[in-house]
Amino acid sequence: MESGRIDVSTLDGPFDLQSTLESGQSYLWERADGDGYTESAAHGGDAWYETVLPPTPGLVDQPTVVRARQRGGVDERRSSADRTQSDHVDDGTIEWEAGGVPADAGDDGTPAAPTASADGEAILTHLLRLDDDLAAIYDATDDGALLSRAYDRYRGLRLVRDPAFPCLISFICSAQMRVSRIFGMQRSLRQAYGTPVDLGDRTLHAYPTPEALAERTEDELRELSLGYRAPYVQRTAEMVASGEAHPDDARGLPYEDARDELTQFVGVGDKVADCVLLFSLGYLQAIPLDTWIKTAIGDYFPDCEGGNYTETSRAIRERLGAGLPERDEPFGESGPDAYAGYAQTYVFHHLRTDGD
């Protein structure tokens, strides 16, 4: 596999790999030490994370293993409790390894090794939004006490750009579940139905294709602890595999139209649709109204309660958003709520991990 390093100091703003990948926005990365989603207040670690990226137009044309860890920087700026946010030193490096896997790998059940070259820096920049100007987002979004505490506690957390189908299935499975259980379900799906990849001392599994999940029965999926979500996953995979619909079809639509487009999938309501829009399709104004955000609205922003999902969503987006200059974002819209989803993700992670 190819390998390289990215200096965090070259990015626009800080970066924290652990809080980015263990904050409840992505369930597609494995921690090599097996301890993913075992810590509540996840930040500042230096473990390896790895995933198999499916073929992605404009990025990779074959399944590609990506591994990354962060060395230095995060731990150093967390070491002194009396430092202020402005004192943090945003240095350190992101070490990466990447390699393409033959498209027919695993057809015979034998794990294949990643042997093709791959540009890990370009892949990580895309998946982990290393091209976002996080410093500007901090400065421009709501400066209330709650968000300031969340920014300080998880400085460097960035949003992700997950592949659309795995993201969709992950959040269909998220209903009434703790993040550790959601992660466990996705790991079970990968291990049961994903293409195996040989990493030498262990085997990594790609996320199952729509075709692989569509072929499963409801009972088979229930055996993986999906419960009542099993028929939702099977039917949604069938819709994508048959060409009836695809989550990518929402790309480029006006935000609320894109949300409506995603709700055609079985098991997808407004909240799950917003998760897919925010964590995959680039709609950074989306705010999934989950339990934690509803709690924040009730405690900190009661005037944003609109009586229904649509009106509450509009009000809290305007409150938490930022009117930053329009950027070259392939999907979504710029406006006064353009970066509300960033604020939401920080608040979610902060409140979920016993913040106040």
Coordinates of N, CA and C in Angstrom, one line a residue, residues 78-285:
R78 N -4.0 19.0 24.7 CA -4.9 18.6 25.8 C -4.2 18.4 27.1
S79 N -2.9 18.5 27.1 CA -2.1 18.1 28.3 C -2.2 19.1 29.4
S80 N -2.6 20.3 29.1 CA -2.7 21.3 30.2 C -4.1 21.9 30.3
A81 N -4.7 21.6 31.5 CA -6.1 22.0 31.7 C -6.3 23.5 31.7
D82 N -5.3 24.2 31.9 CA -5.5 25.7 32.1 C -5.2 26.4 30.7
R83 N -5.0 25.7 29.6 CA -4.9 26.4 28.3 C -6.3 26.8 27.9
T84 N -6.3 27.9 27.2 CA -7.6 28.3 26.6 C -7.6 27.8 25.1
Q85 N -8.8 28.0 24.5 CA -8.9 27.5 23.2 C -7.9 28.1 22.2
S86 N -7.7 29.4 22.4 CA -6.7 30.1 21.5 C -5.3 29.7 21.7
D87 N -5.0 29.0 22.9 CA -3.7 28.5 23.1 C -3.3 27.2 22.4
H88 N -4.4 26.5 21.9 CA -4.1 25.2 21.4 C -3.1 25.3 20.2
V89 N -2.2 24.3 20.1 CA -1.3 24.3 19.1 C -1.7 23.2 18.1
D90 N -2.2 23.6 16.9 CA -2.8 22.7 16.0 C -1.7 22.2 15.0
D91 N -0.8 21.3 15.6 CA 0.2 20.7 14.8 C 0.0 19.2 14.9
G92 N 1.0 18.4 14.8 CA 0.9 17.0 14.7 C 0.7 16.6 13.2
T93 N 0.6 15.3 13.0 CA 0.5 14.8 11.6 C -0.5 13.7 11.6
I94 N -1.1 13.5 10.4 CA -2.0 12.4 10.1 C -1.2 11.5 9.2
E95 N -0.9 10.3 9.7 CA -0.2 9.3 8.9 C -1.3 8.4 8.2
W96 N -1.0 8.0 7.0 CA -2.0 7.3 6.2 C -1.3 6.2 5.4
E97 N -2.1 5.2 5.1 CA -1.8 4.1 4.2 C -3.0 3.8 3.4
A98 N -2.9 3.5 2.1 CA -4.0 3.3 1.2 C -3.6 2.4 0.0
G99 N -4.5 1.6 -0.4 CA -4.3 0.7 -1.5 C -5.5 0.2 -2.1
G100 N -5.6 0.1 -3.4 CA -6.8 -0.4 -4.1 C -6.8 -2.0 -4.1
V101 N -8.0 -2.5 -4.1 CA -8.3 -3.9 -4.1 C -9.0 -4.3 -5.5
P102 N -8.6 -5.3 -6.1 CA -9.2 -5.7 -7.4 C -10.7 -5.8 -7.2
A103 N -11.4 -5.3 -8.3 CA -12.9 -5.2 -8.2 C -13.5 -6.6 -8.0
D104 N -12.9 -7.6 -8.4 CA -13.5 -9.0 -8.3 C -13.0 -9.7 -7.0
A105 N -12.3 -8.9 -6.1 CA -11.8 -9.5 -4.9 C -12.9 -10.1 -4.1
G106 N -12.6 -11.3 -3.5 CA -13.5 -11.9 -2.6 C -14.6 -12.7 -3.2
D107 N -14.7 -12.7 -4.6 CA -15.7 -13.5 -5.2 C -15.7 -14.9 -4.8
D108 N -14.5 -15.5 -4.6 CA -14.4 -16.9 -4.2 C -14.4 -17.1 -2.7
G109 N -14.6 -16.0 -1.9 CA -14.5 -16.0 -0.5 C -13.1 -15.9 0.1
T110 N -12.1 -15.7 -0.7 CA -10.8 -15.6 -0.2 C -10.4 -14.1 -0.1
P111 N -9.9 -13.7 1.0 CA -9.5 -12.3 1.1 C -8.4 -11.9 0.2
A112 N -8.6 -10.7 -0.4 CA -7.5 -10.2 -1.4 C -6.8 -9.1 -0.7
A113 N -5.6 -8.9 -1.0 CA -4.8 -7.9 -0.5 C -4.9 -6.6 -1.3
P114 N -4.8 -5.4 -0.7 CA -4.7 -4.2 -1.5 C -3.4 -4.0 -2.1
T115 N -3.3 -4.0 -3.4 CA -2.1 -3.9 -4.1 C -1.9 -2.7 -5.1
A116 N -3.0 -2.1 -5.5 CA -3.0 -1.0 -6.4 C -2.6 0.3 -5.6
S117 N -2.0 1.2 -6.3 CA -1.6 2.5 -5.6 C -2.9 3.3 -5.4
A118 N -2.8 4.2 -4.4 CA -4.0 5.1 -4.1 C -3.5 6.3 -3.4
D119 N -4.1 7.4 -3.7 CA -3.7 8.7 -3.1 C -4.4 8.9 -1.8
G120 N -3.8 8.5 -0.7 CA -4.4 8.6 0.6 C -4.7 10.0 1.0
E121 N -3.9 10.9 0.7 CA -4.2 12.3 1.1 C -5.4 12.8 0.4
A122 N -5.6 12.6 -0.9 CA -6.9 13.0 -1.5 C -8.1 12.3 -1.0
I123 N -8.0 11.0 -0.7 CA -9.1 10.3 -0.1 C -9.5 10.8 1.2
L124 N -8.5 11.0 2.1 CA -8.8 11.5 3.5 C -9.3 12.9 3.4
T125 N -8.8 13.7 2.5 CA -9.3 15.1 2.4 C -10.8 15.1 2.1
H126 N -11.2 14.2 1.2 CA -12.6 14.1 0.9 C -13.4 13.5 2.0
L127 N -13.0 12.3 2.6 CA -13.8 11.6 3.6 C -13.9 12.4 4.9
L128 N -12.8 13.1 5.3 CA -12.8 13.8 6.6 C -12.9 15.3 6.5
R129 N -13.2 15.8 5.3 CA -13.4 17.2 5.1 C -12.3 18.0 5.6
L130 N -11.1 17.6 5.2 CA -9.9 18.3 5.6 C -9.8 19.7 4.8
D131 N -10.6 19.8 3.8 CA -10.6 21.1 3.0 C -11.6 22.1 3.6
D132 N -12.3 21.8 4.7 CA -13.1 22.8 5.3 C -12.3 23.8 6.1
D133 N -12.7 25.1 6.1 CA -12.1 26.1 6.9 C -12.7 26.1 8.3
L134 N -12.2 25.2 9.1 CA -12.9 25.0 10.4 C -12.7 26.2 11.3
A135 N -11.6 26.9 11.2 CA -11.3 28.1 12.0 C -12.4 29.2 11.7
A136 N -12.7 29.3 10.4 CA -13.7 30.3 10.0 C -15.1 29.9 10.5
I137 N -15.4 28.6 10.5 CA -16.7 28.1 11.0 C -16.8 28.4 12.4
Y138 N -15.8 28.2 13.2 CA -15.8 28.5 14.7 C -16.1 30.0 14.9
D139 N -15.5 30.8 14.1 CA -15.7 32.2 14.3 C -17.1 32.7 13.9
A140 N -17.7 32.1 12.9 CA -18.9 32.6 12.3 C -20.2 32.0 12.9
T141 N -20.1 30.8 13.5 CA -21.4 30.2 14.0 C -21.7 30.8 15.3
D142 N -22.9 30.4 15.8 CA -23.5 31.0 17.1 C -22.4 30.9 18.2
D143 N -22.3 32.0 18.9 CA -21.2 32.1 19.9 C -21.8 32.0 21.3
G144 N -22.9 31.3 21.5 CA -23.5 31.1 22.8 C -22.6 30.2 23.7
A145 N -22.9 30.1 24.9 CA -22.1 29.4 25.9 C -22.1 27.9 25.6
L146 N -23.2 27.3 25.2 CA -23.3 25.9 24.9 C -22.3 25.5 23.8
L147 N -22.4 26.2 22.7 CA -21.6 25.9 21.5 C -20.1 26.2 21.8
S148 N -19.8 27.2 22.5 CA -18.5 27.6 22.9 C -17.8 26.4 23.7
R149 N -18.6 25.9 24.6 CA -18.1 24.8 25.4 C -17.8 23.5 24.6
A150 N -18.8 23.3 23.7 CA -18.6 22.1 22.8 C -17.4 22.3 21.9
Y151 N -17.2 23.5 21.3 CA -16.1 23.7 20.4 C -14.8 23.5 21.2
D152 N -14.7 24.0 22.4 CA -13.5 23.9 23.2 C -13.2 22.5 23.6
R153 N -14.2 21.7 23.9 CA -14.0 20.4 24.4 C -13.6 19.4 23.3
Y154 N -14.1 19.6 22.1 CA -13.9 18.7 21.0 C -13.3 19.5 19.8
R155 N -12.4 20.4 20.1 CA -11.7 21.2 19.1 C -11.1 20.2 18.0
G156 N -11.3 20.5 16.8 CA -10.8 19.7 15.7 C -11.7 18.6 15.1
L157 N -12.9 18.4 15.7 CA -13.9 17.5 15.2 C -14.4 18.1 13.9
R158 N -14.4 17.3 12.8 CA -14.8 17.7 11.5 C -16.0 16.8 11.1
L159 N -16.8 17.3 10.2 CA -17.8 16.4 9.6 C -17.2 15.4 8.6
V160 N -18.0 14.4 8.2 CA -17.5 13.4 7.3 C -18.2 13.5 6.0
R161 N -17.7 12.9 5.0 CA -18.4 12.6 3.7 C -18.4 11.1 3.5
D162 N -19.3 10.4 4.1 CA -19.4 9.0 3.9 C -20.0 8.6 2.6
P163 N -19.7 7.5 2.1 CA -20.5 7.0 0.9 C -22.0 6.9 1.2
A164 N -22.8 7.2 0.2 CA -24.2 7.4 0.5 C -24.9 6.2 0.9
F165 N -24.8 5.0 0.2 CA -25.5 3.8 0.6 C -25.2 3.3 2.0
P166 N -23.9 3.2 2.3 CA -23.6 2.7 3.7 C -24.1 3.7 4.8
C167 N -24.0 5.0 4.5 CA -24.5 6.0 5.4 C -26.0 5.8 5.6
L168 N -26.7 5.6 4.5 CA -28.2 5.5 4.6 C -28.6 4.3 5.5
I169 N -27.9 3.1 5.2 CA -28.2 1.9 6.0 C -27.8 2.1 7.5
S170 N -26.7 2.7 7.7 CA -26.3 3.0 9.1 C -27.3 3.7 9.9
F171 N -27.9 4.8 9.3 CA -28.8 5.6 10.1 C -30.2 5.0 10.1
I172 N -30.6 4.1 9.1 CA -31.8 3.4 9.2 C -31.7 2.5 10.5
C173 N -30.5 2.0 10.8 CA -30.3 1.2 12.0 C -30.2 1.9 13.3
S174 N -30.2 3.3 13.2 CA -29.9 4.1 14.3 C -31.1 4.4 15.2
A175 N -32.3 4.0 14.8 CA -33.5 4.4 15.6 C -33.4 3.8 16.9
Q176 N -33.6 4.6 18.0 CA -33.6 4.2 19.4 C -32.4 3.4 19.8
M177 N -31.3 3.7 19.3 CA -30.1 3.0 19.6 C -28.9 3.9 20.1
R178 N -28.1 3.4 21.0 CA -26.9 4.1 21.4 C -25.9 3.9 20.3
V179 N -25.0 4.9 20.2 CA -24.0 4.9 19.1 C -23.2 3.6 19.1
S180 N -22.8 3.0 20.3 CA -22.0 1.8 20.3 C -22.8 0.6 19.7
R181 N -24.1 0.6 19.9 CA -24.9 -0.5 19.3 C -25.1 -0.3 17.8
I182 N -25.2 0.9 17.4 CA -25.3 1.2 15.9 C -24.0 0.7 15.3
F183 N -22.9 1.1 15.9 CA -21.6 0.7 15.3 C -21.5 -0.9 15.3
G184 N -21.9 -1.5 16.3 CA -21.9 -3.0 16.4 C -22.7 -3.6 15.3
M185 N -23.9 -3.1 15.0 CA -24.7 -3.6 13.9 C -24.0 -3.5 12.6
Q186 N -23.4 -2.3 12.3 CA -22.7 -2.1 11.0 C -21.5 -3.0 10.9
R187 N -20.8 -3.2 12.0 CA -19.7 -4.2 12.0 C -20.2 -5.6 11.7
S188 N -21.3 -6.0 12.2 CA -21.8 -7.3 12.0 C -22.2 -7.5 10.5
L189 N -22.8 -6.4 9.9 CA -23.2 -6.5 8.5 C -22.0 -6.6 7.7
R190 N -20.9 -5.9 8.0 CA -19.7 -6.0 7.2 C -19.1 -7.4 7.3
Q191 N -19.0 -7.9 8.5 CA -18.4 -9.2 8.6 C -19.2 -10.3 8.0
A192 N -20.5 -10.2 8.0 CA -21.3 -11.2 7.5 C -21.4 -11.2 5.9
Y193 N -21.5 -10.0 5.4 CA -21.8 -9.9 3.9 C -20.9 -9.0 3.1
G194 N -19.9 -8.5 3.7 CA -18.9 -7.6 3.0 C -17.8 -8.4 2.4
T195 N -17.2 -7.8 1.4 CA -16.0 -8.4 0.8 C -14.8 -8.4 1.7
P196 N -14.2 -9.6 2.0 CA -13.0 -9.7 2.9 C -11.8 -9.1 2.2
V197 N -11.0 -8.4 3.0 CA -9.7 -7.8 2.5 C -8.6 -8.3 3.4
D198 N -7.5 -8.8 2.8 CA -6.4 -9.3 3.6 C -5.4 -8.1 4.0
L199 N -5.3 -7.9 5.3 CA -4.3 -6.9 5.8 C -3.2 -7.6 6.5
G200 N -2.9 -8.8 6.1 CA -1.8 -9.5 6.7 C -2.1 -10.2 8.0
D201 N -2.1 -9.5 9.1 CA -2.4 -10.1 10.4 C -3.9 -10.2 10.7
R202 N -4.7 -9.6 9.9 CA -6.2 -9.7 10.1 C -6.9 -9.4 8.8
T203 N -8.2 -9.6 8.9 CA -9.1 -9.4 7.7 C -10.0 -8.3 8.0
L204 N -10.1 -7.3 7.0 CA -11.0 -6.2 7.1 C -12.1 -6.5 6.1
H205 N -13.3 -6.0 6.3 CA -14.4 -6.3 5.4 C -15.0 -4.9 4.9
A206 N -15.2 -4.9 3.6 CA -15.9 -3.8 3.0 C -17.4 -3.8 3.4
Y207 N -18.0 -2.6 3.3 CA -19.4 -2.6 3.6 C -20.2 -3.3 2.5
P208 N -21.2 -4.1 2.9 CA -22.0 -4.9 1.9 C -22.5 -4.0 0.8
T209 N -22.5 -4.5 -0.4 CA -23.1 -3.8 -1.5 C -24.7 -3.8 -1.4
P210 N -25.4 -2.9 -2.1 CA -26.8 -3.1 -2.1 C -27.3 -4.4 -2.6
E211 N -26.6 -5.0 -3.6 CA -27.0 -6.3 -4.1 C -26.9 -7.4 -3.0
A212 N -25.8 -7.3 -2.2 CA -25.5 -8.3 -1.2 C -26.6 -8.3 -0.1
L213 N -27.0 -7.1 0.3 CA -28.0 -6.9 1.3 C -29.4 -7.2 0.8
A214 N -29.7 -6.9 -0.5 CA -31.0 -7.2 -1.1 C -31.3 -8.7 -1.1
E215 N -30.2 -9.5 -1.2 CA -30.4 -10.9 -1.3 C -30.7 -11.6 0.0
R216 N -30.5 -10.9 1.1 CA -30.7 -11.4 2.4 C -32.2 -11.5 2.8
T217 N -32.5 -12.4 3.7 CA -33.9 -12.5 4.1 C -34.0 -11.7 5.4
E218 N -35.2 -11.4 5.8 CA -35.5 -10.6 7.0 C -34.9 -11.4 8.2
D219 N -35.1 -12.7 8.2 CA -34.6 -13.5 9.3 C -33.1 -13.5 9.4
E220 N -32.4 -13.5 8.3 CA -31.0 -13.5 8.3 C -30.5 -12.2 8.9
L221 N -31.1 -11.1 8.6 CA -30.7 -9.8 9.1 C -31.1 -9.7 10.6
R222 N -32.2 -10.2 11.0 CA -32.6 -10.2 12.4 C -31.6 -11.0 13.3
E223 N -30.9 -12.0 12.7 CA -29.9 -12.7 13.4 C -28.7 -11.9 13.8
L224 N -28.5 -10.8 13.0 CA -27.5 -9.8 13.3 C -27.9 -8.7 14.3
S225 N -29.0 -8.9 14.9 CA -29.5 -8.0 16.0 C -30.1 -6.7 15.4
L226 N -30.6 -6.8 14.1 CA -31.2 -5.6 13.5 C -32.6 -5.4 14.0
G227 N -33.2 -6.4 14.6 CA -34.6 -6.3 15.1 C -35.6 -5.9 14.0
Y228 N -36.5 -4.9 14.4 CA -37.5 -4.5 13.5 C -36.9 -3.7 12.3
R229 N -35.7 -3.3 12.4 CA -35.0 -2.6 11.3 C -34.7 -3.5 10.1
A230 N -34.7 -4.8 10.4 CA -34.3 -5.8 9.3 C -35.1 -5.6 8.0
P231 N -36.4 -5.6 8.0 CA -37.1 -5.4 6.8 C -36.9 -4.0 6.1
Y232 N -36.6 -3.0 6.9 CA -36.3 -1.7 6.4 C -35.0 -1.8 5.6
V233 N -34.0 -2.4 6.2 CA -32.7 -2.5 5.5 C -32.8 -3.4 4.2
Q234 N -33.5 -4.5 4.3 CA -33.6 -5.4 3.1 C -34.3 -4.7 2.0
R235 N -35.4 -4.0 2.3 CA -36.2 -3.3 1.3 C -35.5 -2.1 0.7
T236 N -34.8 -1.4 1.5 CA -34.1 -0.2 1.0 C -32.9 -0.7 0.1
A237 N -32.2 -1.7 0.5 CA -31.2 -2.3 -0.3 C -31.7 -2.8 -1.7
E238 N -32.9 -3.4 -1.6 CA -33.6 -3.9 -2.8 C -33.9 -2.7 -3.8
M239 N -34.4 -1.6 -3.2 CA -34.7 -0.4 -4.0 C -33.4 0.1 -4.7
V240 N -32.3 0.1 -4.0 CA -31.1 0.6 -4.6 C -30.5 -0.4 -5.6
A241 N -30.5 -1.7 -5.3 CA -30.0 -2.7 -6.2 C -30.7 -2.8 -7.5
S242 N -32.0 -2.6 -7.4 CA -32.9 -2.7 -8.6 C -32.9 -1.5 -9.5
G243 N -32.3 -0.4 -9.0 CA -32.4 0.9 -9.7 C -33.6 1.7 -9.5
E244 N -34.5 1.2 -8.6 CA -35.7 1.9 -8.3 C -35.5 3.3 -7.7
A245 N -34.4 3.4 -6.9 CA -34.1 4.7 -6.2 C -32.7 4.6 -5.7
H246 N -32.0 5.7 -5.5 CA -30.7 5.7 -4.9 C -30.5 7.0 -4.1
P247 N -29.9 6.9 -2.9 CA -29.7 8.1 -2.1 C -29.0 9.2 -2.9
D248 N -28.1 8.9 -3.8 CA -27.4 9.9 -4.6 C -28.4 10.8 -5.4
D249 N -29.6 10.3 -5.7 CA -30.5 11.0 -6.4 C -30.9 12.3 -5.8
A250 N -30.7 12.4 -4.5 CA -31.0 13.7 -3.8 C -30.0 14.8 -4.0
R251 N -28.8 14.4 -4.5 CA -27.7 15.4 -4.6 C -28.2 16.5 -5.6
G252 N -27.9 17.8 -5.1 CA -28.1 18.9 -6.0 C -29.5 19.5 -5.9
L253 N -30.4 18.8 -5.2 CA -31.8 19.3 -5.0 C -31.8 20.4 -3.9
P254 N -32.7 21.3 -3.9 CA -32.8 22.2 -2.8 C -32.9 21.4 -1.5
Y255 N -32.4 22.0 -0.4 CA -32.3 21.2 0.8 C -33.5 20.5 1.2
E256 N -34.6 21.1 1.4 CA -35.8 20.5 1.9 C -36.4 19.5 0.9
D257 N -36.2 19.7 -0.4 CA -36.6 18.8 -1.5 C -35.7 17.5 -1.4
A258 N -34.4 17.7 -1.1 CA -33.5 16.6 -1.0 C -33.9 15.7 0.2
R259 N -34.3 16.4 1.3 CA -34.8 15.6 2.5 C -36.0 14.8 2.1
D260 N -37.0 15.4 1.4 CA -38.2 14.7 1.0 C -37.8 13.5 0.1
E261 N -36.9 13.7 -0.8 CA -36.4 12.6 -1.7 C -36.0 11.4 -1.0
L262 N -35.3 11.6 0.1 CA -34.7 10.5 0.9 C -35.8 9.7 1.7
T263 N -36.9 10.4 2.0 CA -37.9 9.7 2.8 C -38.7 8.7 2.1
Q264 N -38.4 8.5 0.8 CA -39.0 7.4 0.0 C -38.5 6.1 0.4
F265 N -37.3 6.0 1.0 CA -36.7 4.8 1.4 C -37.4 4.2 2.7
V266 N -37.6 2.9 2.8 CA -38.3 2.3 3.9 C -37.5 2.5 5.2
G267 N -38.2 3.0 6.2 CA -37.5 3.3 7.5 C -36.8 4.6 7.6
V268 N -37.0 5.5 6.6 CA -36.4 6.8 6.6 C -37.4 7.9 6.8
G269 N -37.3 8.6 7.9 CA -38.1 9.8 8.2 C -37.2 11.0 8.0
D270 N -37.7 12.1 8.5 CA -37.0 13.4 8.3 C -35.6 13.3 9.0
K271 N -35.6 12.8 10.2 CA -34.3 12.8 11.0 C -33.2 12.0 10.3
V272 N -33.6 10.7 9.9 CA -32.6 9.9 9.2 C -32.2 10.5 7.9
A273 N -33.1 11.1 7.2 CA -32.8 11.8 5.9 C -31.8 12.9 6.2
D274 N -32.0 13.7 7.2 CA -31.1 14.8 7.6 C -29.7 14.2 7.9
C275 N -29.6 13.1 8.5 CA -28.3 12.5 8.8 C -27.5 12.2 7.5
V276 N -28.3 11.6 6.5 CA -27.6 11.3 5.3 C -27.2 12.5 4.5
L277 N -28.1 13.5 4.5 CA -27.7 14.8 3.9 C -26.5 15.4 4.5
L278 N -26.4 15.4 5.8 CA -25.3 16.1 6.5 C -24.0 15.3 6.4
F279 N -24.1 14.0 6.6 CA -22.8 13.2 6.8 C -22.4 12.4 5.5
S280 N -23.2 12.7 4.4 CA -22.8 12.1 3.1 C -22.9 13.0 2.0
L281 N -24.0 13.7 1.8 CA -24.3 14.4 0.6 C -23.9 15.9 0.6
G282 N -23.3 16.4 1.7 CA -22.7 17.7 1.6 C -23.7 18.8 2.0
Y283 N -24.8 18.5 2.5 CA -25.8 19.6 3.0 C -25.4 20.0 4.4
L284 N -24.5 20.9 4.5 CA -24.0 21.2 5.8 C -24.9 22.1 6.7
Q285 N -26.1 22.5 6.1 CA -27.1 23.2 6.9 C -28.0 22.2 7.6

